[in-house]
Amino acid sequence: MENFQMGAIARARQGVLRSLNLRSEELERTLLMFLVYTLTSVGLIWLELSTVGLFLDEFGADKMPYIYIASAFIGSGLGFVYSWMQKILPLRRTVVVVMAMMSVPLFLFRFGIGYENTKIAGISIAFITIFLMWLWVEACYVLNDLNTSITSNQLFNIREIKRTYPLVSSGYLVAGVVSGFSLPVLLYVVKLKNVTLISGLMVAAGSLLLYYLTEKYSQAFPETARWTDDDDEDDQQEFTARKVTGPLQKYAIPLVSFFVLAEVVYVLVDFQFYSQLEYQNPGDGASGASWIASFLGIYEGIQGLFQVATQWFASSRLVERIGVFVTAMILPAGIAILGVLTLGASLGQLVSVFIGLILLRFLDELLHYTLLETVSPVLFQPIPDNIRSGIQTLVNGVGEPLSCGATGVVILVMLWVTDKILPHETESAFHDLQSLVFIGTIVVLALVWVFVVWLIRSQYVGLLVKSAERGRLGVTDVDLKALKRAVVETLEQPGGEDEKRSCIELLTQIDPKNVGEVLAPILDSLSPLLQRQSLETMLQHPNPAYLEFVRALSQQPLPPEVLALALRYIWLTEAEPNIDSLRPYLQQNVDPVVRGTAAALIMRRGDRQQKAEATNTLRQMLTNKLERERVMGTRALGEADYLQGLRLYIPNLLQDESLRVRCALLDVISSTHSEEYYPSLLRGLGYKSTREAALQAIVKLHNDAIPLLVYLAEDIHKPDLVRLQAWTALGQIGTVEAIDILVSNLMTGWGTTRRNILRILLKMPSEAGIEGVLDRIGRSGLETLIEQELMFIGQIYAGLVDLSGVTTYDKFSDRDPNSAAIPPNDTAQLLQRALAGLESDAKDRCFLLMKFLYPLDTVQAAAFNIASGQPSMVARGLEILDNTVDIVRKRSLINLLDQHSEREKLTNLSELMVYKPLTPSDRLRRLLELRHFLSDWALACCFHLAKEARWSLTAQQTLVCLQHPTGFVREAVLAYLKIASPRALLELLPRLQNDPDRLVFAQVEEMMAELGAGGKR
């Protein structure tokens, strides 16, 4: 019963994780970050709403533009301060110190609020305090978002953060709901002026929780200050060297304008909302400020509920449904429409200006932090990676703060102008007219914003095409509708074939099932090469909806290859094909490509007489003396459902003198699922000439080929190259079952096998292999594999240290040790070099494993720098890892890759293995106990060293290695036995008389003759 309950709890937990799109190992980090962000945001929102209430009640909305202007400089200044702190403090200390510093002024503000009558330079301390409070709130929002973003990027790798960050960032939306509805109660309990203290406590609690989080996951953060002055200088030079020109410049200008206009409209709506709220305030003093704060609290709570619902359930779905640009237009278009309605209703005295502004701000806040945040990353997608971050920094770090300050200046100017030109009949009428002028300005800016979105869309299309041509565009966050429009426009316009071919390939990669929707209507306008490419793509997912387009194409004069593809498409999609229409193509004067295709199609659905006629045509082609006839006839066999009597020709075709015929037949075996000839596919992997064709044929079998491939890949007696082809085929099949096999062998395999599987999984398209590994063994499983590699490297270092003083010269090289011309082979050095090679291989596998957790280019850059051996580049590579890697054994890994001696590295690996010095002979026997992890050459060197040094090995080690699949290992064991135990060797030699390796066979014959002769004497 208890086990049943435990199982039910586990299943329920997995169900919750799946619904949240989380993995179990990510849950704790995600929950803690969510709590940190929520706690801090609740405190900041309480402070913001209370500050707004105090500010509007005491000083009025007309002073708000000064807040906007000052906040522009605050945001930029804090960015520099944050960067400076990272130079002097480790990052995990920086994030905690920054959050703790956010809370300190909140406790001090309480004392400044009480000094309304005390003035400095004619300005009351209360005004200064409230002004600073608002600025500090704005600054804290910047710091809080920056802190959350940086900490999340350290705690989660690039693949984890796609799942976890939406949940973490929703902490602000949840905080809006909690703080909004709780603020009226809080005001009633502690009063308005004491809210700053409670806010400080909340931010302080968030900093304590963040401290616990950074300590618990300290490996996720670098131990030292992240940047140095030299690095900043290099980065600055690199950034300034990048130029934005041509089509990219035309795209960047409206892109920056998009975000600037979003900020300007937001500030204008925000200002008018608070201005109307001040005017609607029914009270004075503390009661008025409390009313404003309470109203804002309820408003924030209701708005937060809508924001959470929109973000969790609508944003991503809406983008998928209507596209990025329609989604991006919703906010400006909605503001423009609602603004016009507000103007009309207010002038007609149907609705008050205040109600209209409430609706305007609600719409702006709702969509600004949901839909706009969702589409923003996609708009940066066409920009090349090397300058994308720079442009994002320009937009978010410079453009938005400066636009906020500039808007503050514009508001001051508009207030002065409207005060001069608008009539002052009554204060109420003047205030409403002034608001209507601002609303009119907002409407105009919103319409300009819509036009900017249209400009971005037109340039986005061009950049998508250019990116596709250069092969640098990812396929994850692309607006599919815009891409299809881009492909159509590019294919219809005159231009290079390479560009158009790249567009078709990209569209095929992104949306293969619906590619005909774009290509079918324009088939007749394409060149023959593009027609062929398009039809081949459409045949992967034939759709009757495009039948008439292809039929119309087939009526035109076409090259044979294109006509054959068109006939095949018509045949596959037509409900009742006219077989008689294909019979004219069986004539001898028809090109073999079309003739073979027509014959194969007739054999599929023709009657008995028609099939006989088609069979006779193919028989003539298969026995023709011309190679092209036989090749096309063989290819046609793959399109026939039933080979009938033509099956008799397969054995002869397998022996055909033409390589093209043999390769085509391998595809036929796969297409017709001729199981009796599957061994021919496996044999084809062993020959260079047929390897590629055999690999493609096996991949076409999908899951049917998996048992054959597993048998081949796990056969240790097969050549490594053939086994590699089997693993490669499994990776290209890419089904769930194939990935299961690969991951299973990744866990149990070692050495070359593990390296090959890792590379195959990393190369699988759309990161299917990476996600497959993470889904099956998770982050913890990958960390376990890295720990295995580190422990193995520790054993290698132990061997290098204990064998460092050994010097022996082998006699198997038949060299004179005293010869000065040819230096003798030191078998100890041979083993040491073999162990050094194993160390290098293990480090390579560590880097491959890290690529499953971290960005490929980052890990590759670290590996390149470390492999250079130059101290400065090694230091840079280690710094990259220090700032990227967050595994538990991070320090052991970095110390191992540093330029230390083997003894120092052994000390650094003490957490994973305890090094105990052994005598050289004992260390050699210890290495042989790890024989499953050693390479073939290292294993052979162990026996050569034992032979030369006259060290005894255990009988089990010797007998097991005598059965090793590699010939030179068996050869080394025999050489060792000849010295160590001639009597045992004499008993074992008869069993090795038929050894498949010719060198071992010759060695056995020689030893039997020698030992036999010795026995007779």
PDB file of C-alpha atoms in Angstrom, residues 421-607:
ATOM      1  CA  ILE A 421      -3.087  78.282 -25.783  1.00  0.00           C
ATOM      2  CA  LEU A 422      -5.985  76.403 -24.163  1.00  0.00           C
ATOM      3  CA  PRO A 423      -8.858  78.376 -22.580  1.00  0.00           C
ATOM      4  CA  HIS A 424      -9.054  78.450 -18.773  1.00  0.00           C
ATOM      5  CA  GLU A 425     -12.808  78.754 -18.348  1.00  0.00           C
ATOM      6  CA  THR A 426     -12.844  76.269 -15.497  1.00  0.00           C
ATOM      7  CA  GLU A 427     -10.117  74.116 -14.042  1.00  0.00           C
ATOM      8  CA  SER A 428     -12.077  70.978 -14.876  1.00  0.00           C
ATOM      9  CA  ALA A 429     -12.607  71.937 -18.528  1.00  0.00           C
ATOM     10  CA  PHE A 430      -8.984  72.990 -18.950  1.00  0.00           C
ATOM     11  CA  HIS A 431      -7.749  69.753 -17.417  1.00  0.00           C
ATOM     12  CA  ASP A 432      -9.946  67.640 -19.702  1.00  0.00           C
ATOM     13  CA  LEU A 433      -8.899  69.584 -22.816  1.00  0.00           C
ATOM     14  CA  GLN A 434      -5.252  69.191 -21.881  1.00  0.00           C
ATOM     15  CA  SER A 435      -5.740  65.441 -21.478  1.00  0.00           C
ATOM     16  CA  LEU A 436      -7.463  65.249 -24.870  1.00  0.00           C
ATOM     17  CA  VAL A 437      -4.445  66.953 -26.485  1.00  0.00           C
ATOM     18  CA  PHE A 438      -2.191  64.309 -24.937  1.00  0.00           C
ATOM     19  CA  ILE A 439      -4.540  61.528 -26.039  1.00  0.00           C
ATOM     20  CA  GLY A 440      -4.487  62.921 -29.590  1.00  0.00           C
ATOM     21  CA  THR A 441      -0.682  62.867 -29.484  1.00  0.00           C
ATOM     22  CA  ILE A 442      -0.769  59.280 -28.243  1.00  0.00           C
ATOM     23  CA  VAL A 443      -3.061  58.285 -31.122  1.00  0.00           C
ATOM     24  CA  VAL A 444      -0.723  59.871 -33.696  1.00  0.00           C
ATOM     25  CA  LEU A 445       2.317  58.135 -32.172  1.00  0.00           C
ATOM     26  CA  ALA A 446       0.438  54.829 -32.092  1.00  0.00           C
ATOM     27  CA  LEU A 447      -0.326  55.127 -35.822  1.00  0.00           C
ATOM     28  CA  VAL A 448       3.346  55.893 -36.488  1.00  0.00           C
ATOM     29  CA  TRP A 449       4.149  52.820 -34.380  1.00  0.00           C
ATOM     30  CA  VAL A 450       1.921  50.688 -36.615  1.00  0.00           C
ATOM     31  CA  PHE A 451       3.724  52.049 -39.676  1.00  0.00           C
ATOM     32  CA  VAL A 452       7.086  51.198 -38.086  1.00  0.00           C
ATOM     33  CA  VAL A 453       5.918  47.606 -37.549  1.00  0.00           C
ATOM     34  CA  TRP A 454       5.062  47.458 -41.244  1.00  0.00           C
ATOM     35  CA  LEU A 455       8.555  48.763 -42.106  1.00  0.00           C
ATOM     36  CA  ILE A 456      10.163  46.162 -39.864  1.00  0.00           C
ATOM     37  CA  ARG A 457       8.126  43.456 -41.528  1.00  0.00           C
ATOM     38  CA  SER A 458       9.256  44.485 -45.035  1.00  0.00           C
ATOM     39  CA  GLN A 459      12.936  44.565 -44.016  1.00  0.00           C
ATOM     40  CA  TYR A 460      12.506  41.384 -41.973  1.00  0.00           C
ATOM     41  CA  VAL A 461      11.535  39.587 -45.164  1.00  0.00           C
ATOM     42  CA  GLY A 462      14.695  40.666 -46.974  1.00  0.00           C
ATOM     43  CA  LEU A 463      16.978  39.762 -44.084  1.00  0.00           C
ATOM     44  CA  LEU A 464      15.346  36.354 -43.726  1.00  0.00           C
ATOM     45  CA  VAL A 465      16.190  35.600 -47.333  1.00  0.00           C
ATOM     46  CA  LYS A 466      19.770  36.824 -46.960  1.00  0.00           C
ATOM     47  CA  SER A 467      20.208  34.842 -43.759  1.00  0.00           C
ATOM     48  CA  ALA A 468      18.822  31.729 -45.434  1.00  0.00           C
ATOM     49  CA  GLU A 469      21.235  32.141 -48.343  1.00  0.00           C
ATOM     50  CA  ARG A 470      24.209  32.408 -45.975  1.00  0.00           C
ATOM     51  CA  GLY A 471      23.021  29.498 -43.871  1.00  0.00           C
ATOM     52  CA  ARG A 472      23.068  31.366 -40.568  1.00  0.00           C
ATOM     53  CA  LEU A 473      19.358  31.625 -39.763  1.00  0.00           C
ATOM     54  CA  GLY A 474      18.038  29.444 -36.981  1.00  0.00           C
ATOM     55  CA  VAL A 475      14.676  27.779 -37.273  1.00  0.00           C
ATOM     56  CA  THR A 476      13.411  28.061 -33.733  1.00  0.00           C
ATOM     57  CA  ASP A 477      11.871  31.519 -33.362  1.00  0.00           C
ATOM     58  CA  VAL A 478      11.052  32.447 -36.943  1.00  0.00           C
ATOM     59  CA  ASP A 479       7.782  34.003 -38.004  1.00  0.00           C
ATOM     60  CA  LEU A 480       6.561  31.287 -40.378  1.00  0.00           C
ATOM     61  CA  LYS A 481       4.059  33.461 -42.215  1.00  0.00           C
ATOM     62  CA  ALA A 482       6.660  36.127 -42.887  1.00  0.00           C
ATOM     63  CA  LEU A 483       9.079  33.470 -44.065  1.00  0.00           C
ATOM     64  CA  LYS A 484       6.569  32.055 -46.550  1.00  0.00           C
ATOM     65  CA  ARG A 485       5.919  35.521 -47.915  1.00  0.00           C
ATOM     66  CA  ALA A 486       9.666  36.036 -48.180  1.00  0.00           C
ATOM     67  CA  VAL A 487      10.104  32.819 -50.145  1.00  0.00           C
ATOM     68  CA  VAL A 488       7.273  33.677 -52.557  1.00  0.00           C
ATOM     69  CA  GLU A 489       8.587  37.185 -53.180  1.00  0.00           C
ATOM     70  CA  THR A 490      12.130  35.931 -53.696  1.00  0.00           C
ATOM     71  CA  LEU A 491      11.149  33.106 -56.042  1.00  0.00           C
ATOM     72  CA  GLU A 492       8.923  35.349 -58.150  1.00  0.00           C
ATOM     73  CA  GLN A 493      11.574  38.014 -58.574  1.00  0.00           C
ATOM     74  CA  PRO A 494      14.540  37.631 -60.958  1.00  0.00           C
ATOM     75  CA  GLY A 495      17.661  36.623 -59.123  1.00  0.00           C
ATOM     76  CA  GLY A 496      20.363  34.027 -58.552  1.00  0.00           C
ATOM     77  CA  GLU A 497      19.451  30.346 -58.378  1.00  0.00           C
ATOM     78  CA  ASP A 498      21.570  29.812 -55.263  1.00  0.00           C
ATOM     79  CA  GLU A 499      19.480  32.293 -53.290  1.00  0.00           C
ATOM     80  CA  LYS A 500      16.228  30.706 -54.409  1.00  0.00           C
ATOM     81  CA  ARG A 501      17.509  27.202 -53.710  1.00  0.00           C
ATOM     82  CA  SER A 502      18.475  28.275 -50.188  1.00  0.00           C
ATOM     83  CA  CYS A 503      14.984  29.644 -49.603  1.00  0.00           C
ATOM     84  CA  ILE A 504      13.349  26.366 -50.658  1.00  0.00           C
ATOM     85  CA  GLU A 505      15.733  24.376 -48.440  1.00  0.00           C
ATOM     86  CA  LEU A 506      14.998  26.581 -45.440  1.00  0.00           C
ATOM     87  CA  LEU A 507      11.258  26.405 -45.983  1.00  0.00           C
ATOM     88  CA  THR A 508      11.526  22.616 -46.303  1.00  0.00           C
ATOM     89  CA  GLN A 509      13.416  22.456 -43.049  1.00  0.00           C
ATOM     90  CA  ILE A 510      10.934  24.607 -41.140  1.00  0.00           C
ATOM     91  CA  ASP A 511       7.555  23.517 -42.545  1.00  0.00           C
ATOM     92  CA  PRO A 512       7.997  20.390 -44.727  1.00  0.00           C
ATOM     93  CA  LYS A 513       4.345  19.302 -44.667  1.00  0.00           C
ATOM     94  CA  ASN A 514       2.975  22.552 -46.066  1.00  0.00           C
ATOM     95  CA  VAL A 515       5.764  23.424 -48.465  1.00  0.00           C
ATOM     96  CA  GLY A 516       3.443  22.791 -51.428  1.00  0.00           C
ATOM     97  CA  GLU A 517       1.293  25.737 -50.352  1.00  0.00           C
ATOM     98  CA  VAL A 518       4.144  28.043 -51.389  1.00  0.00           C
ATOM     99  CA  LEU A 519       5.794  26.111 -54.215  1.00  0.00           C
ATOM    100  CA  ALA A 520       2.873  24.631 -56.172  1.00  0.00           C
ATOM    101  CA  PRO A 521       1.374  27.917 -57.491  1.00  0.00           C
ATOM    102  CA  ILE A 522       4.729  29.103 -58.853  1.00  0.00           C
ATOM    103  CA  LEU A 523       6.042  25.827 -60.330  1.00  0.00           C
ATOM    104  CA  ASP A 524       5.602  26.888 -63.936  1.00  0.00           C
ATOM    105  CA  SER A 525       7.643  30.076 -63.393  1.00  0.00           C
ATOM    106  CA  LEU A 526      10.673  28.301 -61.906  1.00  0.00           C
ATOM    107  CA  SER A 527      13.763  27.094 -63.708  1.00  0.00           C
ATOM    108  CA  PRO A 528      14.086  23.325 -64.381  1.00  0.00           C
ATOM    109  CA  LEU A 529      16.538  22.875 -61.500  1.00  0.00           C
ATOM    110  CA  LEU A 530      14.221  24.629 -59.059  1.00  0.00           C
ATOM    111  CA  GLN A 531      11.218  22.712 -60.445  1.00  0.00           C
ATOM    112  CA  ARG A 532      13.048  19.495 -59.742  1.00  0.00           C
ATOM    113  CA  GLN A 533      13.983  20.600 -56.224  1.00  0.00           C
ATOM    114  CA  SER A 534      10.417  21.746 -55.532  1.00  0.00           C
ATOM    115  CA  LEU A 535       8.810  18.528 -56.762  1.00  0.00           C
ATOM    116  CA  GLU A 536      11.253  16.392 -54.765  1.00  0.00           C
ATOM    117  CA  THR A 537      10.341  18.400 -51.690  1.00  0.00           C
ATOM    118  CA  MET A 538       6.597  18.171 -52.351  1.00  0.00           C
ATOM    119  CA  LEU A 539       6.836  14.397 -52.912  1.00  0.00           C
ATOM    120  CA  GLN A 540       7.939  13.980 -49.301  1.00  0.00           C
ATOM    121  CA  HIS A 541       4.387  14.951 -48.285  1.00  0.00           C
ATOM    122  CA  PRO A 542       2.161  14.655 -51.389  1.00  0.00           C
ATOM    123  CA  ASN A 543      -1.120  16.545 -51.109  1.00  0.00           C
ATOM    124  CA  PRO A 544      -4.060  16.290 -53.556  1.00  0.00           C
ATOM    125  CA  ALA A 545      -4.712  20.011 -53.054  1.00  0.00           C
ATOM    126  CA  TYR A 546      -1.814  20.817 -55.371  1.00  0.00           C
ATOM    127  CA  LEU A 547      -2.565  18.158 -58.003  1.00  0.00           C
ATOM    128  CA  GLU A 548      -3.860  20.563 -60.643  1.00  0.00           C
ATOM    129  CA  PHE A 549      -0.746  22.741 -60.428  1.00  0.00           C
ATOM    130  CA  VAL A 550       1.481  19.725 -61.061  1.00  0.00           C
ATOM    131  CA  ARG A 551      -0.810  18.371 -63.789  1.00  0.00           C
ATOM    132  CA  ALA A 552      -0.634  21.706 -65.607  1.00  0.00           C
ATOM    133  CA  LEU A 553       3.147  21.607 -65.311  1.00  0.00           C
ATOM    134  CA  SER A 554       3.314  18.085 -66.794  1.00  0.00           C
ATOM    135  CA  GLN A 555       1.585  19.299 -69.954  1.00  0.00           C
ATOM    136  CA  GLN A 556       4.514  21.593 -70.728  1.00  0.00           C
ATOM    137  CA  PRO A 557       7.828  20.580 -72.365  1.00  0.00           C
ATOM    138  CA  LEU A 558       9.989  19.483 -69.440  1.00  0.00           C
ATOM    139  CA  PRO A 559      13.389  17.887 -68.881  1.00  0.00           C
ATOM    140  CA  PRO A 560      13.100  14.100 -68.295  1.00  0.00           C
ATOM    141  CA  GLU A 561      13.936  14.320 -64.601  1.00  0.00           C
ATOM    142  CA  VAL A 562      11.254  16.944 -63.936  1.00  0.00           C
ATOM    143  CA  LEU A 563       8.633  15.101 -65.997  1.00  0.00           C
ATOM    144  CA  ALA A 564       9.309  11.878 -64.108  1.00  0.00           C
ATOM    145  CA  LEU A 565       8.804  13.634 -60.778  1.00  0.00           C
ATOM    146  CA  ALA A 566       5.589  15.268 -62.000  1.00  0.00           C
ATOM    147  CA  LEU A 567       4.200  11.894 -63.165  1.00  0.00           C
ATOM    148  CA  ARG A 568       5.009  10.357 -59.812  1.00  0.00           C
ATOM    149  CA  TYR A 569       3.289  13.211 -57.933  1.00  0.00           C
ATOM    150  CA  ILE A 570       0.167  12.942 -60.103  1.00  0.00           C
ATOM    151  CA  TRP A 571       0.058   9.189 -59.588  1.00  0.00           C
ATOM    152  CA  LEU A 572       0.393   9.442 -55.806  1.00  0.00           C
ATOM    153  CA  THR A 573      -2.244  12.141 -55.337  1.00  0.00           C
ATOM    154  CA  GLU A 574      -4.853  11.288 -57.989  1.00  0.00           C
ATOM    155  CA  ALA A 575      -7.793   9.258 -56.677  1.00  0.00           C
ATOM    156  CA  GLU A 576      -8.320   7.257 -59.901  1.00  0.00           C
ATOM    157  CA  PRO A 577      -5.227   7.617 -62.111  1.00  0.00           C
ATOM    158  CA  ASN A 578      -5.525   6.975 -65.834  1.00  0.00           C
ATOM    159  CA  ILE A 579      -3.082   4.153 -66.465  1.00  0.00           C
ATOM    160  CA  ASP A 580      -3.472   4.344 -70.224  1.00  0.00           C
ATOM    161  CA  SER A 581      -1.976   7.835 -70.135  1.00  0.00           C
ATOM    162  CA  LEU A 582       1.293   6.310 -68.925  1.00  0.00           C
ATOM    163  CA  ARG A 583       1.591   3.602 -71.604  1.00  0.00           C
ATOM    164  CA  PRO A 584       3.026   5.934 -74.302  1.00  0.00           C
ATOM    165  CA  TYR A 585       5.974   6.569 -71.976  1.00  0.00           C
ATOM    166  CA  LEU A 586       6.990   2.863 -72.224  1.00  0.00           C
ATOM    167  CA  GLN A 587       8.273   3.294 -75.778  1.00  0.00           C
ATOM    168  CA  GLN A 588      11.987   2.737 -76.400  1.00  0.00           C
ATOM    169  CA  ASN A 589      12.463   6.279 -77.727  1.00  0.00           C
ATOM    170  CA  VAL A 590      11.420   7.763 -74.366  1.00  0.00           C
ATOM    171  CA  ASP A 591      14.189   8.804 -72.003  1.00  0.00           C
ATOM    172  CA  PRO A 592      15.071   6.000 -69.523  1.00  0.00           C
ATOM    173  CA  VAL A 593      14.215   8.223 -66.544  1.00  0.00           C
ATOM    174  CA  VAL A 594      10.622   8.736 -67.683  1.00  0.00           C
ATOM    175  CA  ARG A 595      10.284   5.204 -69.086  1.00  0.00           C
ATOM    176  CA  GLY A 596      11.429   3.587 -65.839  1.00  0.00           C
ATOM    177  CA  THR A 597       9.162   5.801 -63.754  1.00  0.00           C
ATOM    178  CA  ALA A 598       6.117   5.044 -65.935  1.00  0.00           C
ATOM    179  CA  ALA A 599       6.812   1.293 -65.789  1.00  0.00           C
ATOM    180  CA  ALA A 600       7.143   1.326 -62.007  1.00  0.00           C
ATOM    181  CA  LEU A 601       3.914   3.299 -61.587  1.00  0.00           C
ATOM    182  CA  ILE A 602       1.981   0.932 -63.856  1.00  0.00           C
ATOM    183  CA  MET A 603       3.258  -2.038 -61.849  1.00  0.00           C
ATOM    184  CA  ARG A 604       1.691  -0.525 -58.763  1.00  0.00           C
ATOM    185  CA  ARG A 605      -1.951  -0.329 -59.850  1.00  0.00           C
ATOM    186  CA  GLY A 606      -2.250  -1.722 -63.376  1.00  0.00           C
ATOM    187  CA  ASP A 607      -4.152  -4.828 -64.378  1.00  0.00           C
TER     188      ASP A 607
END
